[in-house]
Amino acid sequence: MVLGSTPFPWDKGFLGFYPRKMLPMSVLPFDDRDGVIWYDGSLVPWRDAKLHVLSHGLHYASCVFEGERVYNGKIFKLTEHTERLFTSARALGFDLPYSVAEIDDACRAVVEALEITDGYVRPVAWRGSEMMGVAAQETAIHVAAAVWPWPSYFSKEARLKGLRLKISPWARPAPNTAPTQTKAAGLYMICTLSKHDAENEGYDDALMFDWRGRIAEATGANIFFIRDGVLHTPVPDCFLDGITRRTVMALARKRGIDIVERAIQPEEMAEFEEAFLTGTAAEVTPISEIGAFRFTVGEITRNLMEDYDRLVRGEGA
Ligand code: PMP
């Protein structure tokens, strides 16, 4: 390790030989960065934004979060995301001790404080450590919002050539097993299992079916298919109806493209020509491969990628 550098958890790797200052932000561990995080009403130094190990949110997944993108210094669809955070919290039985406007302001405050032009905002709310057990009625509700620079979720190469998806052995659960329309942290256990399963075999991401065996979504994004100029996408009846999903559907309608929301069976993938993912982080990203099925990165996908890009950067607003 070079003198004056901060020790890394992965110190044995080559990164440990570089002074901390020389490393790009993207490789720094998330608990050891400069800047501030909005935490329970005020901006605190990044490294001080901690919680107790006996927090209910950590043990029992009584935690909800959002994922937002900053383009040219502005958070895209901020209030829609904040409202979804409140909806997710209510689905888990708690109310945030703030107004939607206050959380909007908190998100804007961290973006401004860190001078982020293109990045990702993470608001999160969780139950505190007043009670340790399944019951959590008397816990305090904590809220935080952090932001970091994040140019692209998938690599540039993957975005141009199309993603390779593995079909996950894990399924999206039935809506009577969990609040499946929310960004409740517990639901992401299935996404992490699926993503790791795919990455361990060299894929970019995983496609999950639902509990009935129908096509559902990727681990952090919704899915669309194209056949004969028509968009097909699963009905979001047991997974998140993404803000990007709805945005891209509006953009497609503007282009006069027909959209069919319906139950899609896995074997239908043999007949689709194009496929793409939509999500705040993923934006619009083409897919080249899902298990044994192949897709081309075609014109409709490329047009929607461009439309979305223009919209989020304010050009098409
Ligand atoms: N599904 C899952 C599981 C996700 O995590 C996300 C990302 N929030 C999406 C879909 C897409 O949602 P959005 O377009 O609102 O980001």
JSON list of N, CA and C in Angstrom, two decimals, residues 15 18 35 37 58 94 104 127 150 152-153 169 172 193 204 206 228 235 285:
[
{"chain": "A", "resi": 15, "resn": "LEU", "atom": "N", "xyz": [-5.57, -2.46, -6.65]},
{"chain": "A", "resi": 15, "resn": "LEU", "atom": "CA", "xyz": [-6.09, -1.13, -6.29]},
{"chain": "A", "resi": 15, "resn": "LEU", "atom": "C", "xyz": [-5.38, -0.57, -5.07]},
{"chain": "A", "resi": 18, "resn": "TYR", "atom": "N", "xyz": [-2.47, 1.99, -5.33]},
{"chain": "A", "resi": 18, "resn": "TYR", "atom": "CA", "xyz": [-2.68, 3.36, -5.80]},
{"chain": "A", "resi": 18, "resn": "TYR", "atom": "C", "xyz": [-3.08, 4.27, -4.66]},
{"chain": "A", "resi": 35, "resn": "GLY", "atom": "N", "xyz": [-18.06, 13.70, 0.94]},
{"chain": "A", "resi": 35, "resn": "GLY", "atom": "CA", "xyz": [-19.37, 14.26, 0.64]},
{"chain": "A", "resi": 35, "resn": "GLY", "atom": "C", "xyz": [-20.32, 14.15, 1.80]},
{"chain": "A", "resi": 37, "resn": "ILE", "atom": "N", "xyz": [-24.51, 12.93, 3.15]},
{"chain": "A", "resi": 37, "resn": "ILE", "atom": "CA", "xyz": [-25.73, 12.15, 2.94]},
{"chain": "A", "resi": 37, "resn": "ILE", "atom": "C", "xyz": [-26.83, 12.80, 3.77]},
{"chain": "A", "resi": 58, "resn": "LEU", "atom": "N", "xyz": [-32.70, -4.10, 8.94]},
{"chain": "A", "resi": 58, "resn": "LEU", "atom": "CA", "xyz": [-31.63, -5.01, 8.53]},
{"chain": "A", "resi": 58, "resn": "LEU", "atom": "C", "xyz": [-32.02, -6.47, 8.76]},
{"chain": "A", "resi": 94, "resn": "PHE", "atom": "N", "xyz": [-45.75, 1.32, 7.37]},
{"chain": "A", "resi": 94, "resn": "PHE", "atom": "CA", "xyz": [-45.25, 2.51, 8.05]},
{"chain": "A", "resi": 94, "resn": "PHE", "atom": "C", "xyz": [-45.35, 3.75, 7.18]},
{"chain": "A", "resi": 104, "resn": "ASP", "atom": "N", "xyz": [-38.39, 15.21, -1.65]},
{"chain": "A", "resi": 104, "resn": "ASP", "atom": "CA", "xyz": [-37.92, 15.78, -2.93]},
{"chain": "A", "resi": 104, "resn": "ASP", "atom": "C", "xyz": [-36.76, 16.74, -2.66]},
{"chain": "A", "resi": 127, "resn": "ARG", "atom": "N", "xyz": [-37.10, 0.74, 9.38]},
{"chain": "A", "resi": 127, "resn": "ARG", "atom": "CA", "xyz": [-37.47, 0.72, 10.79]},
{"chain": "A", "resi": 127, "resn": "ARG", "atom": "C", "xyz": [-36.20, 0.63, 11.65]},
{"chain": "A", "resi": 150, "resn": "TRP", "atom": "N", "xyz": [-22.80, 7.96, -11.63]},
{"chain": "A", "resi": 150, "resn": "TRP", "atom": "CA", "xyz": [-23.02, 6.61, -12.17]},
{"chain": "A", "resi": 150, "resn": "TRP", "atom": "C", "xyz": [-23.44, 6.75, -13.62]},
{"chain": "A", "resi": 152, "resn": "SER", "atom": "N", "xyz": [-23.34, 4.66, -16.41]},
{"chain": "A", "resi": 152, "resn": "SER", "atom": "CA", "xyz": [-24.12, 3.63, -17.10]},
{"chain": "A", "resi": 152, "resn": "SER", "atom": "C", "xyz": [-24.18, 2.37, -16.26]},
{"chain": "A", "resi": 153, "resn": "TYR", "atom": "N", "xyz": [-25.35, 1.70, -16.24]},
{"chain": "A", "resi": 153, "resn": "TYR", "atom": "CA", "xyz": [-25.52, 0.48, -15.44]},
{"chain": "A", "resi": 153, "resn": "TYR", "atom": "C", "xyz": [-24.80, -0.69, -16.10]},
{"chain": "A", "resi": 169, "resn": "PRO", "atom": "N", "xyz": [-33.30, -19.43, -12.11]},
{"chain": "A", "resi": 169, "resn": "PRO", "atom": "CA", "xyz": [-34.01, -20.54, -11.45]},
{"chain": "A", "resi": 169, "resn": "PRO", "atom": "C", "xyz": [-35.00, -20.03, -10.39]},
{"chain": "A", "resi": 172, "resn": "ARG", "atom": "N", "xyz": [-40.49, -14.62, -9.61]},
{"chain": "A", "resi": 172, "resn": "ARG", "atom": "CA", "xyz": [-41.18, -13.53, -8.92]},
{"chain": "A", "resi": 172, "resn": "ARG", "atom": "C", "xyz": [-42.38, -14.14, -8.18]},
{"chain": "A", "resi": 193, "resn": "LEU", "atom": "N", "xyz": [-30.10, -13.12, -5.83]},
{"chain": "A", "resi": 193, "resn": "LEU", "atom": "CA", "xyz": [-29.85, -14.54, -6.12]},
{"chain": "A", "resi": 193, "resn": "LEU", "atom": "C", "xyz": [-29.81, -14.78, -7.63]},
{"chain": "A", "resi": 204, "resn": "ASP", "atom": "N", "xyz": [-24.89, -11.07, -18.41]},
{"chain": "A", "resi": 204, "resn": "ASP", "atom": "CA", "xyz": [-25.02, -9.70, -17.89]},
{"chain": "A", "resi": 204, "resn": "ASP", "atom": "C", "xyz": [-26.11, -9.59, -16.83]},
{"chain": "A", "resi": 206, "resn": "ALA", "atom": "N", "xyz": [-30.26, -11.52, -15.43]},
{"chain": "A", "resi": 206, "resn": "ALA", "atom": "CA", "xyz": [-31.14, -12.69, -15.43]},
{"chain": "A", "resi": 206, "resn": "ALA", "atom": "C", "xyz": [-32.56, -12.26, -15.79]},
{"chain": "A", "resi": 228, "resn": "ASP", "atom": "N", "xyz": [-43.15, -8.08, -35.53]},
{"chain": "A", "resi": 228, "resn": "ASP", "atom": "CA", "xyz": [-43.90, -7.42, -36.61]},
{"chain": "A", "resi": 228, "resn": "ASP", "atom": "C", "xyz": [-44.24, -5.96, -36.24]},
{"chain": "A", "resi": 235, "resn": "VAL", "atom": "N", "xyz": [-47.97, -8.09, -18.29]},
{"chain": "A", "resi": 235, "resn": "VAL", "atom": "CA", "xyz": [-48.80, -7.30, -17.37]},
{"chain": "A", "resi": 235, "resn": "VAL", "atom": "C", "xyz": [-48.10, -7.29, -16.01]},
{"chain": "A", "resi": 285, "resn": "THR", "atom": "N", "xyz": [-32.13, -0.65, -22.76]},
{"chain": "A", "resi": 285, "resn": "THR", "atom": "CA", "xyz": [-30.96, -1.43, -23.15]},
{"chain": "A", "resi": 285, "resn": "THR", "atom": "C", "xyz": [-31.38, -2.66, -23.95]}
]
